[in-house]
Amino acid sequence: MRRTTMVAALAAASLTLAACGGNSGGSNATNDDATGGGDEAAGGDSGEVEVFTWWAAGSEKLGLDAMVEVFNTQHPDIEFVNGAVAGGAGSAAKDLLQSRLQANDPPDTFQGHAGAELKDYIDAGQLEDVSDLYEEFGLTEVFPQDLIDLLTVDDAIYSVPSNIHRSNVVWANPTVLEEAGIDPTAVPASIDEWITDLEAVQEAGGTPLSVATTWTQVHLLETVLMAELGAEAYTGLWDGSTDWEGAEVTGALETFEQLMSFTNTDRDGLDWPEATQMVIDGSAAYNIMGDWAVAAFEEQGVEDYVHFPVPGTDGVFGFLADSFTLPVGSPNPDGARAWLETVGSLEGQVAFNQAKGSIPARTDADASEFSEYQQTAIESYGQDTIVPSVAHGAASSVAVLNGISDATSKFTTGGSDLATFQSELVAAVAG
Amino acid sequence: MTRTIRRWGPPVLLLTPSIILIAVFVYGLIGINFQTSLTDSHTAPQATGQAPTAFVGLENYFALLGDDAFQHSLKNLVLYTVVFLVGTMVLGFVWAWLLDKPIKGEGIFRSVYLFPMAVSFVASGVVWRWLLNSNEGENASGLNRLFQIIGLDFLQNPWWNNVTWGIAAIALPAIWQLSGYVMALFLAGFRGIPEELREAGRVDGASEWKLYRHVLFPQLSPVALSALVIVGHMSLKAFDLIMSISKPANYQTKVPAIDMYLYKSSFDYANSAAVGSILLIIVAAVIIPYLVHNARAERR
């Protein structure tokens, strides 16, 4: 009996010790970290720079590697630390970033979609104004004015874009089009004309338009809004100058409803690669997707494909961009500035975008160094009106985008009628 | 004095670390969560303390419960729970009843039924997403294709993509995974009933049905209650299976846990915390009566 008591007491004592040890160890570690961070900040422009992205695989990873190579030649004294977080098309990284910023433990610089998606971080006082860097690196002259206007929030700019993607592109399979009696080289001038083609495909027995889960449906919706409202009124949807309750929007939503009736029924279970794959495999004729889809065609060696701007949006460039920021309390702000310099530089942008398949945000890049699709995108980017994409965070805050997604999903699954859909969109944008 | 210390000291010492940890990390955080749910912290600046938050009482709760979208989530949760509970209880009981008869290869059947439980919800969700593909007709795949092959075309349906009943389809994989576990519980219950009781019943002239009705079922009721509570609370917390079959933004499969995740990702911490509290209250409504019942039974 006595022995058990002793064993128990011993065990208890060691447990308590272990607990204390754990605690003090933990607090020591954080202290070390804090002082470590302080030293780095005091150390100036050498040291390490942690770059937080969700570019962990595929062409995105190749792009990041190419950018790092340029960074190492431009700033050999600074060590690049890869803070990439994989998973969920960036959602895993954003969740982690949210908690790191909340705990005042920001990376030196992090990736974010340029435009309104950064607004939450700006409002939360987590980002530094980098407009002085635009002057210093001469970026004001080389970025198009449309883009700079979209990046500017209350006369300040909070990020440096590394690349540009176009959202309003239709991808099509010419074989399927020919079978349905459609000339694959003819580009429909309006959505109405395009709907005639979609009907022809439906009669021939194929899926006319492939789409995937909610965000791709929002992506489809935004391109329809661009087509029906035109660039100016579309941009006005996001700054309050266009009325969401107006008849024009109702008309666009009716077109959206009609387009959704041509889509595959298993859409909600798919993500964009599967929807684009349907076009590659010939089980669907058309797919509306951003121009990262070009990588899907190229990876599989498909050369025979058709792409054109969503009918009715010729001359409009639905843009989304990845960009880098300077967080408040960055442990090595000078290192972060050096990274931003590379991101904004011509060499950095060319190296990155050749590998990733997007196009440089700078207009002074030599188009002949890029692939055939990229050349057409660079040309449009130079002359089209640039408007922000909502599905990719360029047009609205995360909360507004979530509201729009909810309303869209409810509508496309049959949970609401068109009038309810419109009123829910109004409510979502009002916040 | 020394005697009291000797008697109470070791257990108290042993328990203190876990009591402190649970007090801070479970009950303390529940308290903070509840406190957050009573504020108007709906935006990013408020979440980081850049903008002030104000106490708004139960306003968030009233707004949530009055919101169509949240009612839809709650309705989905109820539907999912009912289908999941009925499915696992019926299947689990029938399997246990069949295996209780002395049959050959009982061990094999037991493992076969129990094994799906070893698969994680995320892994099985990925497979079931394909099985529950909602295409019908020419493009069908998964179960709908299977129905076509065996000539049961009329059974084809959009599965989880039906806006009203879709969530019940997600309960299918959950039933598939957990029925074996309920079977194991019931089987243990059956084995715990001494053979003498059955014999006594038969000697007294009870029919086979009466034997079950008056001798076996009463003995099994504590097992059934445990199974109900265990499966029930799992069902109320459903998140991973839905996330891996559907997507968080899909309206047809929203449940409160998904809402909580979405509110959190759009920096609406107050509503996220309020949904969390509502879930906790619902689960507590299931668990607490069970704990009380158990405590009473033990005292007896």
XYZ file of C-alpha atoms in Angstrom:
731
model
C 0.000 0.000 0.000
C 2.684 2.399 1.046
C 4.626 1.638 -2.101
C 1.738 2.522 -4.363
C 1.349 5.816 -2.548
C 5.001 6.550 -3.098
C 4.823 5.642 -6.767
C 1.760 7.808 -7.167
C 3.418 10.735 -5.412
C 6.512 10.332 -7.569
C 4.484 10.176 -10.704
C 2.527 13.251 -9.688
C 5.691 15.144 -8.863
C 7.315 14.291 -12.161
C 4.139 15.236 -14.038
C 4.047 18.630 -12.396
C 7.721 19.082 -13.156
C 7.163 18.088 -16.742
C 4.271 20.523 -16.992
C 6.359 23.347 -15.522
C 9.279 22.412 -17.738
C 7.034 22.520 -20.766
C 5.654 25.883 -19.794
C 8.941 27.563 -19.066
C 10.440 25.996 -22.184
C 7.629 27.437 -24.213
C 7.926 30.948 -22.832
C 11.701 30.855 -23.247
C 11.318 29.900 -26.850
C 8.959 32.775 -27.565
C 11.312 35.181 -25.807
C 14.158 33.976 -27.981
C 12.024 34.421 -31.046
C 11.073 37.931 -30.099
C 14.639 39.014 -29.488
C 15.721 37.199 -32.616
C 13.187 39.165 -34.617
C 14.388 42.412 -33.012
C 17.984 41.672 -33.949
C 17.030 41.012 -37.526
C 15.114 44.236 -37.782
C 18.090 46.105 -36.401
C 20.394 44.249 -38.747
C 19.229 46.211 -41.785
C 19.094 44.949 -45.342
C 21.008 41.709 -44.928
C 19.680 38.582 -43.273
C 16.669 36.555 -44.201
C 13.427 37.433 -45.925
C 10.460 35.118 -45.430
C 8.151 35.177 -48.447
C 4.718 33.735 -47.673
C 2.816 32.319 -50.674
C 0.498 29.476 -51.671
C 2.722 28.654 -54.636
C 3.781 25.190 -53.603
C 3.277 23.073 -56.711
C 2.971 23.050 -60.486
C 3.604 26.049 -62.713
C 3.187 28.406 -59.751
C 6.126 26.767 -57.988
C 8.222 27.016 -61.162
C 7.381 30.714 -61.381
C 8.377 31.304 -57.773
C 11.668 29.452 -58.301
C 12.437 31.597 -61.350
C 11.663 34.744 -59.360
C 13.941 33.604 -56.525
C 16.767 33.102 -58.987
C 16.446 36.731 -60.129
C 16.205 37.823 -56.482
C 19.454 36.018 -55.644
C 21.336 37.822 -58.419
C 19.803 41.208 -57.570
C 20.212 40.884 -53.797
C 22.924 38.284 -53.115
C 23.324 39.393 -49.473
C 19.744 38.492 -48.506
C 18.690 34.924 -47.981
C 15.297 33.907 -49.397
C 13.198 31.808 -47.004
C 10.305 30.004 -48.667
C 7.155 30.293 -46.538
C 4.864 28.566 -49.037
C 1.803 26.807 -47.622
C 0.146 24.212 -49.835
C -3.505 23.283 -50.085
C -6.994 24.423 -51.004
C -6.083 26.914 -53.763
C -4.690 29.294 -51.176
C -7.369 28.870 -48.521
C -5.024 26.947 -46.205
C -2.399 29.660 -46.574
C -4.946 32.445 -45.989
C -6.203 30.755 -42.811
C -2.676 30.451 -41.468
C -1.835 34.011 -42.494
C -4.944 35.280 -40.707
C -3.825 33.740 -37.426
C -0.188 34.799 -37.836
C -1.173 38.425 -38.456
C -3.544 38.259 -35.516
C -0.720 37.021 -33.275
C 1.559 39.848 -34.493
C 3.879 37.338 -36.105
C 3.746 38.446 -39.754
C 6.015 37.057 -42.459
C 8.332 39.628 -44.073
C 6.084 39.784 -47.107
C 3.048 37.799 -48.213
C 1.164 37.041 -51.402
C -2.368 38.328 -51.830
C -4.757 38.904 -54.690
C -4.283 42.507 -55.708
C -7.215 44.835 -55.234
C -10.133 44.768 -52.861
C -9.256 41.429 -51.274
C -6.420 43.203 -49.488
C -8.922 45.659 -48.073
C -9.503 43.554 -44.965
C -5.790 43.627 -44.155
C -5.621 47.351 -44.915
C -8.606 48.148 -42.701
C -7.095 46.016 -39.971
C -3.959 48.169 -40.125
C -1.825 45.192 -41.082
C -0.273 46.583 -44.279
C 2.162 49.414 -44.957
C 1.619 51.914 -47.762
C 4.178 51.119 -50.479
C 3.388 53.962 -52.900
C 6.827 55.502 -52.177
C 8.355 52.287 -53.532
C 6.392 52.819 -56.768
C 8.201 56.143 -57.150
C 11.540 54.700 -56.069
C 11.411 51.707 -58.451
C 9.771 53.703 -61.258
C 6.700 51.482 -61.345
C 4.203 54.311 -61.899
C 5.279 54.648 -65.523
C 5.374 50.970 -66.426
C 2.071 49.788 -64.932
C -1.052 50.815 -66.907
C -3.047 53.626 -65.287
C -6.221 51.435 -65.116
C -4.319 48.971 -62.978
C -2.844 51.618 -60.679
C -6.336 53.088 -60.178
C -7.671 49.674 -59.181
C -4.787 49.139 -56.775
C -5.124 52.538 -55.131
C -7.110 52.704 -51.893
C -7.543 56.199 -50.421
C -4.481 57.538 -52.303
C -2.274 54.740 -51.033
C -1.041 51.549 -52.705
C -0.489 48.509 -50.551
C 1.001 45.906 -52.872
C 3.235 45.279 -55.871
C 1.655 42.984 -58.488
C 3.879 40.234 -59.845
C 1.672 38.988 -62.651
C -1.671 39.431 -64.375
C -4.272 36.847 -65.306
C -7.259 37.365 -67.556
C -10.577 35.979 -66.311
C -12.956 36.446 -69.274
C -11.745 33.767 -71.663
C -13.756 31.009 -73.391
C -11.936 27.757 -74.112
C -13.407 25.449 -76.737
C -12.815 22.105 -78.387
C -12.857 22.584 -82.212
C -13.683 18.913 -82.896
C -16.872 19.127 -80.825
C -17.795 22.411 -82.504
C -17.379 20.935 -85.985
C -19.506 17.930 -85.082
C -22.249 20.340 -84.070
C -21.880 22.206 -87.362
C -20.214 25.289 -85.880
C -17.275 26.978 -87.566
C -14.539 26.883 -84.904
C -12.762 29.908 -86.347
C -15.834 32.158 -86.091
C -16.060 34.068 -82.819
C -19.614 34.898 -81.692
C -20.024 38.648 -81.286
C -22.554 38.570 -78.469
C -23.869 36.175 -75.851
C -27.126 35.846 -77.826
C -25.199 34.651 -80.857
C -23.207 32.340 -78.654
C -26.390 30.836 -77.207
C -27.355 29.739 -80.752
C -24.077 27.808 -80.870
C -24.694 26.345 -77.416
C -28.102 25.133 -78.592
C -26.475 23.529 -81.637
C -24.090 21.603 -79.387
C -26.949 20.519 -77.165
C -28.827 19.157 -80.168
C -25.726 17.292 -81.271
C -25.812 15.567 -77.876
C -22.853 17.023 -76.001
C -22.571 19.164 -72.889
C -22.512 22.695 -74.338
C -20.823 24.527 -71.466
C -18.832 22.979 -68.635
C -18.674 24.635 -65.246
C -17.526 23.488 -61.810
C -18.246 24.392 -58.206
C -19.568 27.674 -56.801
C -16.529 29.897 -57.395
C -16.429 28.982 -61.088
C -20.140 29.801 -61.294
C -19.378 33.213 -59.779
C -16.594 33.489 -62.346
C -19.158 32.764 -65.093
C -21.546 35.295 -63.567
C -18.932 38.046 -63.540
C -18.103 37.530 -67.221
C -21.827 37.682 -68.069
C -22.096 40.940 -66.106
C -19.089 42.324 -68.028
C -20.681 41.326 -71.330
C -24.170 42.679 -70.646
C -23.274 45.830 -68.724
C -20.079 46.851 -70.476
C -16.807 47.751 -68.796
C -17.832 51.039 -67.217
C -21.125 49.907 -65.682
C -19.465 46.667 -64.553
C -16.732 48.517 -62.662
C -19.511 50.737 -61.284
C -21.041 47.677 -59.600
C -18.093 47.657 -57.211
C -17.789 51.362 -56.467
C -21.514 51.926 -56.024
C -22.163 53.924 -59.201
C -24.140 51.114 -60.880
C -27.417 50.049 -59.317
C -27.493 46.330 -58.494
C -31.287 46.495 -58.453
C -31.425 47.903 -61.983
C -33.045 46.290 -65.023
C -29.653 45.817 -66.702
C -28.509 43.573 -63.877
C -31.814 41.660 -64.029
C -31.203 41.099 -67.737
C -27.673 39.858 -67.080
C -28.939 37.476 -64.402
C -31.515 36.107 -66.843
C -28.703 35.448 -69.323
C -26.715 33.805 -66.551
C -29.686 31.560 -65.751
C -29.957 30.627 -69.425
C -26.226 29.825 -69.652
C -26.417 27.691 -66.502
C -29.114 25.592 -68.202
C -26.478 24.496 -70.740
C -24.058 23.228 -68.085
C -23.205 19.805 -66.682
C -25.359 18.605 -63.766
C -22.448 17.356 -61.640
C -20.874 20.816 -61.506
C -20.968 21.302 -57.727
C -18.718 18.305 -57.145
C -16.012 19.463 -59.563
C -13.242 22.018 -59.422
C -11.977 24.006 -62.397
C -9.401 21.473 -63.700
C -12.134 18.857 -64.086
C -14.422 21.299 -65.909
C -11.625 22.353 -68.269
C -10.736 18.689 -68.728
C -14.238 18.099 -70.100
C -13.374 20.435 -72.975
C -9.974 18.800 -73.484
C -11.602 15.340 -73.552
C -14.343 16.514 -75.899
C -17.237 15.758 -73.542
C -18.030 19.481 -73.393
C -17.745 22.154 -76.069
C -17.009 25.338 -74.131
C -15.619 26.343 -70.751
C -15.222 29.812 -69.302
C -12.109 30.000 -67.155
C -9.229 32.315 -66.413
C -6.163 32.009 -68.590
C -4.375 29.678 -66.178
C -6.417 27.056 -68.077
C -3.892 27.357 -70.895
C -1.452 25.376 -68.718
C -3.932 22.469 -68.632
C -3.977 22.311 -72.438
C -0.213 22.688 -72.756
C 0.667 20.134 -70.075
C -1.276 17.475 -71.961
C 0.218 18.448 -75.296
C -3.143 19.576 -76.696
C -2.464 22.039 -79.488
C -5.851 22.029 -81.132
C -7.950 24.329 -78.976
C -9.839 27.554 -79.474
C -9.836 30.538 -77.135
C -11.546 33.905 -77.379
C -12.792 36.570 -74.977
C -16.255 35.805 -73.570
C -18.692 37.016 -76.298
C -19.633 40.609 -75.664
C -16.488 41.346 -73.657
C -14.090 41.969 -76.535
C -12.020 44.969 -75.544
C -12.548 44.293 -71.841
C -9.804 42.676 -69.802
C -11.133 41.041 -66.619
C -8.061 41.152 -64.462
C -6.805 39.474 -61.375
C -3.289 39.666 -60.106
C -1.077 38.188 -57.481
C 0.827 40.765 -55.563
C 3.204 41.156 -52.654
C 2.807 43.304 -49.584
C 4.767 44.873 -46.780
C 3.062 43.857 -43.516
C 3.182 46.136 -40.483
C 5.767 44.713 -38.087
C 7.616 42.761 -40.753
C 10.746 41.433 -38.994
C 12.975 42.503 -41.886
C 11.270 45.366 -43.753
C 14.381 46.186 -45.779
C 14.583 42.592 -46.959
C 10.894 42.776 -47.851
C 11.498 45.984 -49.840
C 14.303 44.227 -51.708
C 11.875 41.393 -52.545
C 9.278 43.904 -53.736
C 11.928 45.507 -55.949
C 12.584 42.148 -57.595
C 8.832 41.503 -57.931
C 8.359 44.823 -59.690
C 11.480 44.591 -61.838
C 11.366 43.704 -65.513
C 13.712 40.682 -65.116
C 11.700 39.366 -62.166
C 8.354 39.709 -63.950
C 9.599 38.145 -67.192
C 11.232 35.171 -65.437
C 8.206 34.579 -63.221
C 5.563 34.834 -65.903
C 7.379 32.778 -68.497
C 7.275 29.920 -66.006
C 3.784 30.502 -64.561
C 1.970 31.202 -67.830
C 0.505 34.534 -66.762
C 1.632 37.882 -68.163
C 3.766 40.665 -66.642
C 1.950 43.566 -64.996
C 4.549 45.826 -66.651
C 3.769 46.945 -70.158
C 7.414 47.204 -71.248
C 8.099 43.459 -71.460
C 9.077 42.036 -74.841
C 6.033 39.999 -75.939
C 8.095 37.818 -78.286
C 9.672 36.108 -75.264
C 6.300 34.580 -74.360
C 4.074 31.781 -75.649
C 1.462 32.263 -78.333
C -1.497 32.617 -75.973
C 0.454 34.943 -73.673
C 1.258 37.185 -76.644
C -2.451 37.694 -77.387
C -3.080 38.381 -73.691
C -0.223 40.899 -73.539
C -1.651 42.650 -76.597
C -5.163 42.872 -75.078
C -3.741 43.960 -71.732
C -2.013 46.848 -73.460
C -5.105 48.177 -75.250
C -8.248 46.870 -73.445
C -10.165 48.429 -70.595
C -9.061 46.701 -67.408
C -11.850 45.694 -65.006
C -11.543 43.776 -61.712
C -12.579 40.137 -61.295
C -14.877 39.490 -58.341
C -14.417 35.720 -58.118
C -10.713 36.287 -57.516
C -10.794 39.050 -54.987
C -9.894 41.985 -57.197
C -13.307 43.649 -56.953
C -14.575 43.119 -53.421
C -13.662 42.175 -49.873
C -13.766 38.540 -48.756
C -17.036 39.071 -46.885
C -18.771 40.503 -49.970
C -17.394 37.698 -52.141
C -18.666 35.101 -49.647
C -22.094 36.744 -49.748
C -22.133 36.690 -53.552
C -21.004 33.051 -53.582
C -23.745 32.048 -51.139
C -26.424 33.798 -53.194
C -25.124 32.271 -56.442
C -24.939 28.752 -55.033
C -28.447 29.057 -53.619
C -29.736 30.196 -57.007
C -27.966 27.578 -59.144
C -29.077 24.703 -56.898
C -32.676 25.843 -57.163
C -32.942 27.298 -53.657
C -34.107 30.724 -54.845
C -35.733 32.400 -57.846
C -34.242 35.179 -59.923
C -35.820 38.028 -57.950
C -34.575 36.591 -54.651
C -31.154 36.033 -56.207
C -30.954 39.673 -57.232
C -32.089 40.951 -53.844
C -29.551 38.702 -52.122
C -26.809 40.061 -54.368
C -27.875 43.582 -53.447
C -27.671 42.659 -49.771
C -24.292 40.943 -50.197
C -22.693 43.942 -51.901
C -24.213 46.348 -49.381
C -22.380 44.254 -46.742
C -3.462 16.506 9.199
C -0.596 14.416 7.757
C -3.107 11.690 7.296
C -5.395 13.879 5.230
C -2.474 15.009 3.106
C -1.347 11.462 2.620
C -4.823 10.458 1.647
C -5.733 13.382 -0.599
C -2.333 14.678 -1.659
C -1.380 12.200 -4.398
C -4.737 12.172 -6.197
C -4.966 15.951 -6.077
C -1.392 16.293 -7.329
C -2.101 13.810 -10.081
C -5.242 15.565 -11.181
C -4.085 19.180 -10.929
C -2.228 19.436 -14.269
C -5.129 18.069 -16.258
C -7.647 20.163 -14.335
C -5.650 23.319 -15.046
C -5.179 22.447 -18.718
C -8.858 21.648 -19.205
C -9.928 24.729 -17.267
C -7.869 26.975 -19.523
C -8.053 25.292 -22.888
C -11.590 23.939 -22.799
C -13.765 25.917 -20.421
C -11.741 29.127 -20.585
C -11.888 29.164 -24.360
C -15.593 28.297 -24.372
C -16.029 31.356 -22.171
C -14.032 33.581 -24.541
C -15.955 32.194 -27.499
C -19.245 33.012 -25.802
C -17.994 36.486 -24.949
C -16.986 37.109 -28.592
C -20.414 35.990 -29.748
C -21.980 38.785 -27.677
C -20.040 41.544 -29.458
C -20.429 43.231 -32.841
C -17.012 42.072 -34.097
C -18.024 41.524 -37.733
C -15.054 43.012 -39.604
C -11.305 42.554 -39.973
C -10.287 45.726 -38.091
C -12.414 44.692 -35.125
C -10.957 41.194 -35.191
C -7.465 42.631 -34.789
C -8.377 45.282 -32.247
C -7.880 48.218 -34.636
C -11.510 49.220 -34.310
C -13.590 49.078 -31.139
C -16.112 46.330 -30.535
C -19.281 46.850 -28.561
C -21.379 44.530 -26.444
C -24.614 43.777 -28.247
C -26.114 41.086 -26.060
C -27.883 38.286 -27.853
C -28.399 40.282 -31.057
C -26.180 37.987 -33.160
C -28.153 34.965 -32.000
C -31.486 36.529 -32.900
C -30.148 37.644 -36.278
C -28.746 34.189 -37.031
C -31.839 32.286 -35.958
C -34.007 34.636 -38.000
C -31.807 34.279 -41.084
C -33.156 32.066 -43.901
C -29.710 30.757 -44.766
C -28.969 29.704 -41.195
C -32.382 28.086 -40.835
C -31.576 26.132 -43.970
C -28.316 24.982 -42.304
C -30.143 23.952 -39.139
C -32.764 22.097 -41.143
C -29.975 20.306 -43.012
C -28.350 19.391 -39.707
C -31.585 17.886 -38.362
C -32.177 15.939 -41.581
C -28.608 14.650 -41.641
C -28.762 13.607 -37.993
C -32.071 11.788 -38.347
C -30.971 9.826 -41.425
C -27.557 9.083 -39.950
C -28.981 7.925 -36.584
C -31.778 5.793 -38.005
C -29.448 4.258 -40.591
C -26.666 3.285 -38.209
C -29.016 2.075 -35.458
C -31.099 -0.130 -37.754
C -28.167 -1.562 -39.715
C -26.008 -1.941 -36.617
C -28.764 -3.738 -34.748
C -29.633 -6.082 -37.602
C -26.006 -7.017 -38.175
C -25.452 -7.627 -34.465
C -28.606 -9.711 -34.276
C -27.497 -11.819 -37.262
C -23.983 -12.284 -35.898
C -25.299 -13.186 -32.482
C -26.568 -16.484 -33.912
C -23.728 -18.950 -33.876
C -22.554 -18.785 -37.489
C -19.404 -19.787 -39.305
C -16.829 -17.093 -39.984
C -18.316 -14.677 -37.486
C -14.914 -13.063 -36.922
C -14.563 -12.321 -40.629
C -17.991 -10.679 -40.859
C -17.307 -8.688 -37.726
C -14.077 -7.297 -39.201
C -15.683 -6.636 -42.563
C -18.451 -4.564 -40.990
C -16.221 -2.807 -38.500
C -13.430 -1.985 -40.925
C -14.928 1.093 -42.673
C -14.657 2.872 -39.332
C -10.866 2.774 -39.675
C -11.052 4.934 -42.807
C -10.958 8.675 -42.184
C -13.997 10.719 -43.208
C -11.846 12.759 -45.569
C -10.512 9.712 -47.405
C -13.914 8.074 -47.747
C -15.415 11.437 -48.718
C -13.118 11.662 -51.729
C -14.307 8.246 -52.948
C -17.961 8.898 -52.184
C -17.849 12.206 -54.014
C -17.265 10.168 -57.139
C -19.830 7.486 -56.229
C -22.463 10.148 -55.555
C -21.916 11.932 -58.874
C -25.130 13.662 -59.782
C -25.033 13.155 -63.546
C -27.876 11.047 -64.900
C -28.489 9.506 -68.290
C -25.601 9.381 -70.745
C -22.987 11.131 -68.611
C -23.754 9.176 -65.462
C -20.970 7.742 -63.359
C -20.663 6.251 -59.891
C -23.812 4.823 -58.332
C -26.102 6.245 -61.024
C -24.091 4.348 -63.648
C -24.286 1.220 -61.509
C -28.059 1.537 -61.379
C -28.129 1.746 -65.177
C -25.975 -1.351 -65.552
C -28.201 -3.464 -63.329
C -31.322 -2.072 -64.999
C -32.636 0.010 -62.109
C -32.587 3.293 -64.035
C -35.452 4.744 -62.030
C -33.227 4.818 -58.941
C -30.950 7.415 -60.518
C -31.071 10.696 -58.659
C -29.015 13.853 -58.170
C -27.871 12.672 -54.716
C -26.476 15.549 -52.635
C -27.284 18.125 -55.289
C -30.972 18.153 -54.429
C -31.530 21.407 -52.587
C -34.005 19.964 -50.047
C -32.936 16.368 -49.449
C -29.351 16.484 -50.689
C -27.781 16.433 -47.242
C -29.343 12.995 -46.603
C -27.132 11.588 -49.384
C -24.064 12.693 -47.439
C -25.363 10.644 -44.523
C -24.933 7.480 -46.645
C -21.127 7.335 -46.341
C -21.454 8.224 -42.667
C -23.856 5.302 -42.174
C -21.487 3.058 -44.129
C -18.657 4.004 -41.795
C -20.371 3.954 -38.421
C -22.877 1.064 -38.681
C -20.145 -1.441 -37.917
C -19.315 0.412 -34.742
C -22.930 0.371 -33.595
C -22.990 -3.328 -34.471
C -19.986 -3.924 -32.209
C -21.745 -2.102 -29.360
C -24.944 -4.126 -29.797
C -23.004 -7.364 -30.180
C -21.278 -6.703 -26.864
C -24.728 -6.022 -25.434
C -26.094 -9.331 -26.732
C -23.089 -11.227 -25.398
C -23.530 -9.602 -22.012
C -26.958 -11.192 -21.589
C -26.538 -14.521 -19.813
C -27.893 -17.540 -21.673
C -29.764 -18.538 -18.479
C -32.137 -15.589 -18.886
C -33.201 -16.767 -22.340
C -33.590 -20.313 -21.109
C -35.648 -19.173 -18.141
C -37.884 -17.241 -20.509
C -38.329 -20.220 -22.796
C -39.100 -22.507 -19.858
C -41.799 -20.047 -18.791
C -43.334 -20.449 -22.257
C -42.381 -17.104 -23.796
C -42.501 -16.945 -27.598
C -39.366 -15.826 -29.437
C -40.846 -12.316 -29.939
C -41.865 -12.022 -26.295
C -38.376 -13.123 -25.319
C -36.928 -10.220 -27.267
C -39.589 -7.764 -26.212
C -39.444 -8.405 -22.483
C -36.032 -9.948 -21.790
C -33.468 -8.885 -24.389
C -34.535 -5.353 -25.402
C -34.628 -4.008 -21.818
C -31.116 -5.393 -21.326
C -29.949 -3.707 -24.502
C -31.409 -0.277 -23.828
C -28.297 1.162 -22.075
C -26.231 0.066 -25.082
C -28.710 1.646 -27.469
C -28.604 4.874 -25.503
C -24.792 4.986 -25.605
C -24.825 4.322 -29.341
C -27.410 7.058 -29.892
C -25.393 9.600 -27.944
C -22.069 8.706 -29.562
C -23.405 8.693 -33.124
C -25.677 11.668 -32.432
C -22.959 13.995 -31.245
C -20.699 12.965 -34.136
C -23.469 13.814 -36.515
C -24.057 17.240 -34.975
C -20.399 18.083 -35.447
C -20.384 16.910 -39.088
C -17.846 18.928 -41.048
C -15.031 16.908 -42.610
C -17.226 14.522 -44.596
C -19.277 17.383 -46.008
C -16.145 19.381 -46.827
C -14.617 16.509 -48.765
C -17.734 15.458 -50.698
C -19.196 18.895 -51.341
C -17.600 22.344 -51.061
C -18.086 24.880 -48.263
C -19.823 27.334 -50.590
C -22.407 24.819 -51.851
C -25.798 25.916 -50.553
C -27.401 22.465 -50.705
C -25.034 20.936 -48.131
C -24.580 23.796 -45.657
C -24.646 22.899 -41.971
C -23.814 25.142 -38.983
C -20.208 23.899 -38.758
C -19.646 24.993 -42.383
C -21.234 28.374 -41.633
C -18.860 28.786 -38.711
C -15.886 28.150 -41.000
C -17.124 30.613 -43.626
C -17.845 33.362 -41.095
C -14.365 32.920 -39.664
C -12.720 33.161 -43.078
C -14.548 36.422 -43.809
C -13.335 37.933 -40.503
C -16.850 37.847 -38.994
C -15.668 36.507 -35.644
C -18.822 37.408 -33.714
C -21.145 35.392 -35.939
C -18.634 32.559 -36.144
C -18.503 32.397 -32.352
C -22.292 32.599 -32.145
C -22.691 29.628 -34.503
C -20.133 27.757 -32.395
C -22.097 28.474 -29.228
C -25.355 27.363 -30.848
C -23.706 24.092 -31.883
C -22.325 23.616 -28.387
C -25.753 24.161 -26.883
C -27.332 21.653 -29.270
C -24.680 19.037 -28.499
C -24.975 19.753 -24.776
C -28.721 19.183 -25.013
C -27.932 15.657 -26.185
C -24.964 14.885 -23.951
C -25.942 16.358 -20.569
C -29.117 14.297 -20.018
C -27.043 11.234 -20.875
C -24.344 12.136 -18.355
C -26.968 12.806 -15.688
C -28.628 9.499 -16.449
C -25.287 7.690 -16.206
C -24.355 9.372 -12.949
C -27.676 8.346 -11.440
C -27.295 4.793 -12.663
C -23.860 4.558 -11.080
C -25.037 5.889 -7.751
C -27.737 3.251 -7.631
